Short mmCIF file of C-alpha atoms and ligand atoms in Angstrom, two decimals:
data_model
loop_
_atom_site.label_atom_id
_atom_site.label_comp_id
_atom_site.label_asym_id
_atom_site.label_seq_id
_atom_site.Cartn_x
_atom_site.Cartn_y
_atom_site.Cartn_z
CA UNK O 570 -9.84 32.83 2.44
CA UNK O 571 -7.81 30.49 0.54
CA UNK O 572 -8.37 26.83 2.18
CA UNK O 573 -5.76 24.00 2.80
CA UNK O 574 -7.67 21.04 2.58
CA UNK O 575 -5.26 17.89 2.45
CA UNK O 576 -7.29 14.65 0.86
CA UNK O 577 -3.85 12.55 -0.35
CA UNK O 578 -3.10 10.07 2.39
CA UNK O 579 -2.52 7.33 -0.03
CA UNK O 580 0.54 9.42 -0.77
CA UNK O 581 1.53 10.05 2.56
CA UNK O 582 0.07 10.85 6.52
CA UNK O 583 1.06 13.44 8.82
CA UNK O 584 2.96 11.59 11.52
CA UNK O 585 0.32 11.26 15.15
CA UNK O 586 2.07 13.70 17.98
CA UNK O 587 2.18 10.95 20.28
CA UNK O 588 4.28 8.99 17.53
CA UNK O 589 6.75 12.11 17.59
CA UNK O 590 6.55 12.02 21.18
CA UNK O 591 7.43 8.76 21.36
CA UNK O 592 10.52 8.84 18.68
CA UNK O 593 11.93 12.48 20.22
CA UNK O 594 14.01 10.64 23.06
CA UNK O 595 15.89 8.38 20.63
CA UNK O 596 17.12 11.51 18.87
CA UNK O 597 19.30 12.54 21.45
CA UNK O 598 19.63 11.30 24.74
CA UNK O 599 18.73 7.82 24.02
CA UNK O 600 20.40 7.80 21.13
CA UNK O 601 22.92 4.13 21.35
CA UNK O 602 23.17 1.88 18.21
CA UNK O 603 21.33 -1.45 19.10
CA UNK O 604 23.99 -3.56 18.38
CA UNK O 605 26.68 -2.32 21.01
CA UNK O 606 26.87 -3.73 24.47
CA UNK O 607 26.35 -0.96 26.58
CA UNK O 608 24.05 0.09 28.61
CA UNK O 609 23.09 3.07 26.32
CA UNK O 610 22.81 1.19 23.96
CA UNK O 611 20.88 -1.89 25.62
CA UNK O 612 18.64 0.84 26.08
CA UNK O 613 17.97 1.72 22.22
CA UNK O 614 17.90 -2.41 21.66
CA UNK O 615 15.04 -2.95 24.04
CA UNK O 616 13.19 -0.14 22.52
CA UNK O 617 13.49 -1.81 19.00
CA UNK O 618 12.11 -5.36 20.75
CA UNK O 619 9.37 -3.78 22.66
CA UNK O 620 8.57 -2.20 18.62
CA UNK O 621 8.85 -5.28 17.34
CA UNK O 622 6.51 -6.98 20.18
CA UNK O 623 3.72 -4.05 18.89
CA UNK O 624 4.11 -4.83 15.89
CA UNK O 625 4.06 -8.80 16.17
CA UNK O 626 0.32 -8.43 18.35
CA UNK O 627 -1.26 -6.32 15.87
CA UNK O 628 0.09 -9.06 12.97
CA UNK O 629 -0.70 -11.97 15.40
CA UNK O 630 2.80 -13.21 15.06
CA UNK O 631 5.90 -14.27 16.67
CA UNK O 632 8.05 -10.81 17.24
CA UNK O 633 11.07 -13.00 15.71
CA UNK O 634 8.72 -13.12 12.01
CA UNK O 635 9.03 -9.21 12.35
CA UNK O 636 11.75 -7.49 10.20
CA UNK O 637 11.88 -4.10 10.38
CA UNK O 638 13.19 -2.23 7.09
CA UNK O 639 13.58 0.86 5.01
CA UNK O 640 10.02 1.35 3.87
CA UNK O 641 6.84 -0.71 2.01
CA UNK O 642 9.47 -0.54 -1.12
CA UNK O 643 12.38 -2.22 0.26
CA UNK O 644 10.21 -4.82 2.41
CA UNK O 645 8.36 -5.98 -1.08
CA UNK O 646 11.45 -5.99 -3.06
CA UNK O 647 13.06 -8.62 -0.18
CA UNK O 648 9.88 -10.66 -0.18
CA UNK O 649 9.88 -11.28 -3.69
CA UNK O 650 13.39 -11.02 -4.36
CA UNK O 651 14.23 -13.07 -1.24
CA UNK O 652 11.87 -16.13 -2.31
CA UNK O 653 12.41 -16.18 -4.96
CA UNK O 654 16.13 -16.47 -4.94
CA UNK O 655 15.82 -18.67 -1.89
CA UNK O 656 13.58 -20.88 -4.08
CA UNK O 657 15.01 -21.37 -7.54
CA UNK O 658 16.00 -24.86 -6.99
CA UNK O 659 12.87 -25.58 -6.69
CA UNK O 660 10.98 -24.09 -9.54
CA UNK O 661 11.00 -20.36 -11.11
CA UNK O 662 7.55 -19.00 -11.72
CA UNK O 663 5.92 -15.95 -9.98
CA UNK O 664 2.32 -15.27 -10.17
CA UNK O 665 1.45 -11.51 -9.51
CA UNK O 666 -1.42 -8.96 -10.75
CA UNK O 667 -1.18 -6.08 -13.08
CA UNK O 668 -2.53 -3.91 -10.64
CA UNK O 669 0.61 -3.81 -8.35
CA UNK O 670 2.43 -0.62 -7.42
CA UNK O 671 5.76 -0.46 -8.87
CA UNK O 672 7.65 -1.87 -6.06
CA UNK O 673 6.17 -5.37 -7.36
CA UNK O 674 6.03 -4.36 -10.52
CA UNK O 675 9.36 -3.66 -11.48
CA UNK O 676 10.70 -6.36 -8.97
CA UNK O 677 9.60 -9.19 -10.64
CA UNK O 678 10.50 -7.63 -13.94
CA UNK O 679 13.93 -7.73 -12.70
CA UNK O 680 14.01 -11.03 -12.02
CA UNK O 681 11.89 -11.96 -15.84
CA UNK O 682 15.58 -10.10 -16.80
CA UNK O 683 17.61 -13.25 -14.11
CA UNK O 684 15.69 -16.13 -15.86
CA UNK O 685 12.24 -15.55 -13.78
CA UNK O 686 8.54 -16.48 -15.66
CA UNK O 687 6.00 -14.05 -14.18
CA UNK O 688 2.46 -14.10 -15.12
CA UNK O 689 0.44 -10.81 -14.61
CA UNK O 690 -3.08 -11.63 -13.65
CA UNK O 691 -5.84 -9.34 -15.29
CA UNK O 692 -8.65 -8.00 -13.46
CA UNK O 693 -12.19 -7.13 -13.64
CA UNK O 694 -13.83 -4.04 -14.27
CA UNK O 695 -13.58 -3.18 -10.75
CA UNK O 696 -10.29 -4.05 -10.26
CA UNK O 697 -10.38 -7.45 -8.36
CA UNK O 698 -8.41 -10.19 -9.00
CA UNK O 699 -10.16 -13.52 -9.79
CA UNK O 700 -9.29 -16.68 -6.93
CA UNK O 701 -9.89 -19.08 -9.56
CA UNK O 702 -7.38 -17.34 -12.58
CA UNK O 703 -4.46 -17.66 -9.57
CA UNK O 704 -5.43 -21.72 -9.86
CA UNK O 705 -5.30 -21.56 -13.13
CA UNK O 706 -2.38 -19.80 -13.43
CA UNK O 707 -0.29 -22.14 -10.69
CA UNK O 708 2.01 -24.63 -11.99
CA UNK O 709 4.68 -27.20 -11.00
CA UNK O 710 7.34 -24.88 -11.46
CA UNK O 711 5.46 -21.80 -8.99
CA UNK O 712 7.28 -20.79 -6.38
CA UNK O 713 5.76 -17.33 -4.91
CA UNK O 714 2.38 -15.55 -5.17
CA UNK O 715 2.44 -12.02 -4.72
CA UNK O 716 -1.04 -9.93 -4.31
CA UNK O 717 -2.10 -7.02 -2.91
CA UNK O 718 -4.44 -6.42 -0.30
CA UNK O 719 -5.81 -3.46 -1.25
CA UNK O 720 -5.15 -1.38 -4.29
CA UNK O 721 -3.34 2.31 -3.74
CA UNK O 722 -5.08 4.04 -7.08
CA UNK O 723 -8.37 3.00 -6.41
CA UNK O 724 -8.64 1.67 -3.26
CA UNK O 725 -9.87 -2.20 -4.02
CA UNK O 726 -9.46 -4.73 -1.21
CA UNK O 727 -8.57 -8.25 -3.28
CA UNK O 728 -9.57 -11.65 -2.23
CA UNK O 729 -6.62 -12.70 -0.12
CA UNK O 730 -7.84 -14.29 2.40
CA UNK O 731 -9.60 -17.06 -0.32
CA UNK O 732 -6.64 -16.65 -2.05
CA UNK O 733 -4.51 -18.00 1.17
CA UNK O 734 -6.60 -20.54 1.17
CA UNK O 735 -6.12 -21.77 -1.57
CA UNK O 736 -2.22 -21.55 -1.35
CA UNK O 737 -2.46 -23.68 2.54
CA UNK O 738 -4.74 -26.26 0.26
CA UNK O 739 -1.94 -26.46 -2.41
CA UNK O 740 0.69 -26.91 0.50
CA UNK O 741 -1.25 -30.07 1.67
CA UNK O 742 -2.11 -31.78 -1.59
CA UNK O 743 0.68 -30.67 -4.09
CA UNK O 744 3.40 -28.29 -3.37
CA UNK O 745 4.21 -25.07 -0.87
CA UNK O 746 4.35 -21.70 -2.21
CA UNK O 747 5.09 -18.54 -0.65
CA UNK O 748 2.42 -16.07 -0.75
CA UNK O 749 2.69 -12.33 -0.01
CA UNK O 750 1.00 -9.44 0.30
CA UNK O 751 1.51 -5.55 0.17
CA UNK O 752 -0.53 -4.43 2.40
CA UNK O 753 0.66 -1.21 2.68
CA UNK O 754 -2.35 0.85 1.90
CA UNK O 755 -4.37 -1.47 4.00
CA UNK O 756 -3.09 -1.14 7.44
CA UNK O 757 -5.05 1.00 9.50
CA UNK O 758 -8.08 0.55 7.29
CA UNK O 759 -7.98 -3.32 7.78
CA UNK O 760 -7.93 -6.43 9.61
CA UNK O 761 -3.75 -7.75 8.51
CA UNK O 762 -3.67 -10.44 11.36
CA UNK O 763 -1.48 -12.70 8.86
CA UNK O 764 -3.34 -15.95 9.98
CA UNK O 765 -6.87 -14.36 8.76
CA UNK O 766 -5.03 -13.53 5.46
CA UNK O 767 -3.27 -16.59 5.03
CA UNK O 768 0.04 -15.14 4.13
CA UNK O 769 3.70 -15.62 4.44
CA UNK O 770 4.86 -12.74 3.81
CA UNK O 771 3.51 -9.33 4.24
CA UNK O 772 4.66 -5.78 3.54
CA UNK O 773 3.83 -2.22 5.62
CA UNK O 774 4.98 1.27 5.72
CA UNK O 775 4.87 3.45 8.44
CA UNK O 776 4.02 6.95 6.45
CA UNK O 777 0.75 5.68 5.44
CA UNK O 778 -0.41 4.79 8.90
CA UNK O 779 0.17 8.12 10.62
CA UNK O 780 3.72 7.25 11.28
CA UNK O 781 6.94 8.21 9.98
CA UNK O 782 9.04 8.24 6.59
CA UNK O 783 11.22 5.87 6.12
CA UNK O 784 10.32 2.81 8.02
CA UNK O 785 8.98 -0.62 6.62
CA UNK O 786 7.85 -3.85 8.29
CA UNK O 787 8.41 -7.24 6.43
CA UNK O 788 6.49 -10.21 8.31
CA UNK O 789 8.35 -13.55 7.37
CA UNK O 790 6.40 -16.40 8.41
CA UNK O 791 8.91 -18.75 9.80
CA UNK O 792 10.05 -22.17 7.96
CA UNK O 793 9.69 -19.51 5.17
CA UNK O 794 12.45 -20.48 2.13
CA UNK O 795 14.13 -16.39 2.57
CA UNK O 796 17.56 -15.46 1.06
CA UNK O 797 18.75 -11.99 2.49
CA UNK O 798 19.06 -9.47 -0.26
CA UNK O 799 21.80 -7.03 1.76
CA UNK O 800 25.09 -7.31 3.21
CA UNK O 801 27.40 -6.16 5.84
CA UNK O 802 25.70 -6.52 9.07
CA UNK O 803 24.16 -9.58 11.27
CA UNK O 804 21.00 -7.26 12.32
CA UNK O 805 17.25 -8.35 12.68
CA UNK O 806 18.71 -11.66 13.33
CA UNK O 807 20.51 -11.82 9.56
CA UNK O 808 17.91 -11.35 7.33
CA UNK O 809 17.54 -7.55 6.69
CA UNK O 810 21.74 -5.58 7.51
CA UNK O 811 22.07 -2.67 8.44
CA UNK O 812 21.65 -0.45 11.65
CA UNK O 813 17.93 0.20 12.47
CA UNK O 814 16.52 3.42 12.06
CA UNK O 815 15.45 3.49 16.03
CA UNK O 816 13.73 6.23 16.21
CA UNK O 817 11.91 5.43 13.11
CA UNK O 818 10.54 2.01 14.46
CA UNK O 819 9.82 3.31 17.46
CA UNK O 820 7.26 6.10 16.13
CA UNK O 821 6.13 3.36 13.97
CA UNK O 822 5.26 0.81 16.53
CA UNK O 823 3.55 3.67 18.61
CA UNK O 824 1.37 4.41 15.20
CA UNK O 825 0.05 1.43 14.41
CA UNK O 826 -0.70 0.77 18.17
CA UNK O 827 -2.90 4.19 18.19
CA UNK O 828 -4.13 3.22 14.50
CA UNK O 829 -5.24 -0.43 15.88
CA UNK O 830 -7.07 0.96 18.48
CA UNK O 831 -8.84 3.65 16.67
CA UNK O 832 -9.26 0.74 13.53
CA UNK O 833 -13.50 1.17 13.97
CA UNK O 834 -13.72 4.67 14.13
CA UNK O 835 -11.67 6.08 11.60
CA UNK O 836 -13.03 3.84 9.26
CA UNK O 837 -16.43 4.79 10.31
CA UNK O 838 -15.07 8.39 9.81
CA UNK O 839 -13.48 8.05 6.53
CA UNK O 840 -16.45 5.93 4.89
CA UNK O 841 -19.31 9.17 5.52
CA UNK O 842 -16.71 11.38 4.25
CA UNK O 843 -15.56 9.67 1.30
CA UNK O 844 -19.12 7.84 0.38
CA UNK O 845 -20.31 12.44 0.96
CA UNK O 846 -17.63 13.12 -2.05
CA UNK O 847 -18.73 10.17 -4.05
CA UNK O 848 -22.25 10.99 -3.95
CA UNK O 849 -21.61 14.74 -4.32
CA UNK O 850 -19.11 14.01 -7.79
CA UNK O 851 -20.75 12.01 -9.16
CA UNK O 852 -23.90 13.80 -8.33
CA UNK O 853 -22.43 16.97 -9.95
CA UNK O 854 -20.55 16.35 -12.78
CA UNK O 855 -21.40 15.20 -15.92
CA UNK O 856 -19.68 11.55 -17.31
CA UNK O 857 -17.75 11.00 -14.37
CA UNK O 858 -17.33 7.44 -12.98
CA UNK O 859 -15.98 6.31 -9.47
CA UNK O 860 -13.13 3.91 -10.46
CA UNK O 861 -12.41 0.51 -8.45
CA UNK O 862 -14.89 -1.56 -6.76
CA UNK O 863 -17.76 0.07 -5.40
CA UNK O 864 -18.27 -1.83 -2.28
CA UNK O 865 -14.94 -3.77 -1.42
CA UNK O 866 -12.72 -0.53 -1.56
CA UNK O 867 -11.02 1.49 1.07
CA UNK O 868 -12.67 3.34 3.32
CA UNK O 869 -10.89 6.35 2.59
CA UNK O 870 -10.61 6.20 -1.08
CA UNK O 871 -12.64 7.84 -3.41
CA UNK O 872 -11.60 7.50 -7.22
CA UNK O 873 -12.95 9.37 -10.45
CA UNK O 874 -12.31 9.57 -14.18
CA UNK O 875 -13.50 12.88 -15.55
CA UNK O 876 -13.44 11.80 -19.20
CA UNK O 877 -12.30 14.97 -21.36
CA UNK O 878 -10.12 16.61 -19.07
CA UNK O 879 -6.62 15.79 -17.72
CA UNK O 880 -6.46 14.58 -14.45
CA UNK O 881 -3.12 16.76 -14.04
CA UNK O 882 -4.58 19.87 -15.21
CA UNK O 883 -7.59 19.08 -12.27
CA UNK O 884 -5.21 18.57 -9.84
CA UNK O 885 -3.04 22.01 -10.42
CA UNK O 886 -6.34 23.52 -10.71
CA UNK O 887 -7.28 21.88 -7.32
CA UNK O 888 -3.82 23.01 -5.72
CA UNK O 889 -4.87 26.51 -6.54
CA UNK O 890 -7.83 26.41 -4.83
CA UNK O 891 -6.08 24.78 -1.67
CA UNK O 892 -6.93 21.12 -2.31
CA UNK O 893 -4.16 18.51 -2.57
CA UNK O 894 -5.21 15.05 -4.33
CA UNK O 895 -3.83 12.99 -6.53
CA UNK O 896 -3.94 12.02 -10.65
CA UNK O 897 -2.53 8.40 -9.80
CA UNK O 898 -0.61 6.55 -7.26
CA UNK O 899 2.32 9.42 -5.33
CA UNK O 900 5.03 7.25 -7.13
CA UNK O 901 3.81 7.72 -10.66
CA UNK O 902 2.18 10.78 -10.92
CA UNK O 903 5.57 12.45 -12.02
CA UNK O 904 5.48 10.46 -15.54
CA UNK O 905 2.89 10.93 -18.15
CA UNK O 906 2.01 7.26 -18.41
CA UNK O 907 -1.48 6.57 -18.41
CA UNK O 908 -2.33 4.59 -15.09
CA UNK O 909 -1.12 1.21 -15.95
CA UNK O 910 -4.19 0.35 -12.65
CA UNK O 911 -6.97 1.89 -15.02
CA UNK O 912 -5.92 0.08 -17.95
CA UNK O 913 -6.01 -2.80 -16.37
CA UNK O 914 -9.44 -2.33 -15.58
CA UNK O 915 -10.29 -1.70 -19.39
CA UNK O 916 -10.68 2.54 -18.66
CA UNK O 917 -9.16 3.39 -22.54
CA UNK O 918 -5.64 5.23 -22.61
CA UNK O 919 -7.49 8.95 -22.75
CA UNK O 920 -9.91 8.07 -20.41
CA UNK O 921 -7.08 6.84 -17.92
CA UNK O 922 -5.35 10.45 -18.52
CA UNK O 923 -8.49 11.81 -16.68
CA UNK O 924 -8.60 10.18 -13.30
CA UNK O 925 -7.96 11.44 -10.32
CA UNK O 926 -7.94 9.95 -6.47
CA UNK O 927 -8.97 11.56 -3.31
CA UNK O 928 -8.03 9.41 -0.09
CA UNK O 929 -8.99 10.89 3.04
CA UNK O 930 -7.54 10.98 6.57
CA UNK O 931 -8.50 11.59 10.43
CA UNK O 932 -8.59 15.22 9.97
CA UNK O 933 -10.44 15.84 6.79
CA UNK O 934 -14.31 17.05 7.79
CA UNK O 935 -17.59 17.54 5.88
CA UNK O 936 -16.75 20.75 5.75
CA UNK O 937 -13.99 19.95 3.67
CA UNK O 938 -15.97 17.29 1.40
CA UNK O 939 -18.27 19.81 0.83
CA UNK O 940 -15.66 22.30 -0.36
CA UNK O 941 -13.92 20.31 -2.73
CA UNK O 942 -17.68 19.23 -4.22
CA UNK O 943 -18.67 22.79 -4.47
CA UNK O 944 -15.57 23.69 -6.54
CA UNK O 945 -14.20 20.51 -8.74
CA UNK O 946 -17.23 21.02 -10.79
CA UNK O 947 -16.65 24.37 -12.02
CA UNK O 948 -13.18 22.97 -12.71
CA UNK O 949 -14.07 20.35 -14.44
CA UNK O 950 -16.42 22.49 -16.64
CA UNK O 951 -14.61 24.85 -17.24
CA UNK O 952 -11.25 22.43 -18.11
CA UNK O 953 -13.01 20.27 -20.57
CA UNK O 954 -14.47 23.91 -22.59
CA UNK O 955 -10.83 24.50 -22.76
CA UNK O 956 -10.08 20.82 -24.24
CA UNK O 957 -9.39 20.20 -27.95
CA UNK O 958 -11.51 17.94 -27.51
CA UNK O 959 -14.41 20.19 -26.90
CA UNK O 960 -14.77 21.76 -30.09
CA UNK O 961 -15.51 18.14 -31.85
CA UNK O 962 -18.40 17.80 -29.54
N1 PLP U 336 3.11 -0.44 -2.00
C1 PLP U 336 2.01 0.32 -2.10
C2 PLP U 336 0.69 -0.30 -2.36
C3 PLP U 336 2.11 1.72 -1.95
O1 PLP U 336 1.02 2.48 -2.04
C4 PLP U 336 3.40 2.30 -1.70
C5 PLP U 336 3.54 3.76 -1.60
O2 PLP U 336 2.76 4.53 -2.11
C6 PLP U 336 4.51 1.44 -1.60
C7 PLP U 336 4.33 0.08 -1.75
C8 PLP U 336 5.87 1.98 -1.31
O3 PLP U 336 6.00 2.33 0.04
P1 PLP U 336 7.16 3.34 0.51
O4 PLP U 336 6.72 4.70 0.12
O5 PLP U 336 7.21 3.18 1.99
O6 PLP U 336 8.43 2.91 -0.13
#
């Protein structure tokens, strides 16, 4: 019998029943725009606060540093784009990573195109960012800091606490500059109490913790220099217009409640599984390398380069059998680009073409691992005898 066996919750997370339980209500009978002053409506505006509250306890923040947005896109383009607007008087350099997921990426290349100097840190072989090249890189003119917490091709978790550190010891000798993190693949994998981290800002996305499309969070540390990047509306208190997607943020704030409280176990869970595939892979096919940092890396990502093959043609191959992964972060994997995440960790062009990213979820089982080890190797095989490539070997 042909299996379904779904291992791509980087990409996306089937949303938790009680999170649709939760959101059904606001579909229909409860179904009053925040901003009006009836009681309907009263009733859809405490729901967002009480949301917002959830959200605030699990950032260990005030609820009025918790904006509530669009998705983990729109909150990092208003972080960046917001402070750095907000800050130009006082300087116009952006330090970021190479590693970033588009959202970043092609943010702060928008604003290199408005008169913006970014510098793109490298990273190691594994994919971390070094504390001491963000020193290095700081100057009199830097006015935002912008890394990720953990990596959504090949799952490493970067420095950020040190690297808050070193931002609060800036703020007290020299100068203050907003930091900020996408931490979108991290929540419900990791600790992202903001004080811990050290940031100002921080960006989430309720699809990748087991809660709905469509629904960001932006944490804005107040005292924060923040200039709102939309207009036409006075909601979540001016910074962020527009009508909130209620039921949206209310099946998000009942997610990340159920993913806080489950934090140790489906780690636990995810880690056998994905250090079972890891073991099995590598175990079983010939050249391949896990990708990322070994140690500090998701708990639910596992991350391969099967030099010789196309990571594409493994994944349709994959599909066929029942398994859904992924060749590269969701966002990219419809362009033929080589990772611009594995070049950055020195993995050659080719090579890059070849990787491929499992990241597993609550309901994924041994079972399953031992499925997907028990096939990819006969696909692999039997992929690179078909490769050009072969016949020079
Ligand atoms: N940042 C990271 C690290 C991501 O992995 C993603 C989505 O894959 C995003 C941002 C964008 O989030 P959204 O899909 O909610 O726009």
């Amino acid at each position: 019998m042909r299996k379904a066996v779904y291992m791509d919750h980087a990409a996306t997370t089937p949303v938790n029943p009680r999170a649709v339980e939760a959101m059904l209500p606001f579909f229909s009978q409860r179904f009053g725009n925040p901003s009006s002053v009836y009681a309907l409506a009263q009733e859809a505006r405490q729901a967002v606060e009480e949301a917002r509250q959830a959200m605030a306890d699990i950032l260990g923040c005030s609820e009025r540093e918790v904006i509530f947005t669009s998705g983990g896109t729109e909150s990092d383009n208003i972080a960046i784009k917001g402070a750095a607007y907000g800050s130009q008087k006082s300087g116009n350099h952006i330090i970021t990573s190479a590693i970033e997921h588009h959202a970043v990426l092609e943010t702060c290349q928008h604003l290199e195109r408005a008169g913006f100097e970014v510098t793109y840190l490298p990273v190691d072989q594994h994919g971390l960012v070094r504390v001491g090249d963000v020193e290095k890189a700081i100057t009199d003119r830097t006015v935002l800091i912008t890394i990720m917490l953990a990596n959504n091709e090949m799952g490493t978790v970067e420095p950020i606490a040190e690297i808050g550190q070193l931002v609060k010891e800036w703020a007290r000798s020299k100068k203050k500059i907003a930091f900020h993190t996408d931490a979108v693949q991290a929540a419900g994998a990791l600790d992202i109490n903001v004080e811990g981290l050290g940031v100002d800002m921080l960006s989430l996305s309720a699809h990748k913790f087991y809660g709905p499309k469509g629904v960001g969070i932006f944490y804005l540390r107040r005292g924060t220099v923040f200039t709102p990047q939309q207009s036409g509306g006075s909601q979540e208190r001016n910074r962020r217009a527009g009508t909130e997607n209620v039921p949206g943020i209310v099946g998000a704030a009942e997610a990340i409640k159920l993913a806080a409280g489950g934090r140790e176990s489906y780690s636990q869970h995810c880690q056998g599984l994905r250090d079972r595939l890891i073991r099995g892979v590598l175990g079983g096919i010939e050249g391949s390398f896990l990708t990322g940092h070994p140690i500090q890396r998701l708990s639910n990502n596992a991350s391969f380069c099967f030099p010789g093959v196309e990571g594409e043609s493994i994944l349709l191959s994959l599909d066929f059998e029942g398994v859904a992964a992924s060749s590269g972060s969701a966002c990219t994997s419809a362009s033929l680009e080589p990772s611009h995440v594995m070049l950055a960790m020195g993995i050659s062009v080719e090579v890059a073409h070849s990787s491929l990213r499992f990241s597993l979820g609550t309901e994924n089982t041994e079972e399953e691992v031992d499925y997907v080890i028990s096939i990819l190797p006969g696909i692999v095989n039997r992929l690179r005898a078909m490769s050009p490539l072969a016949a020079e070997r």
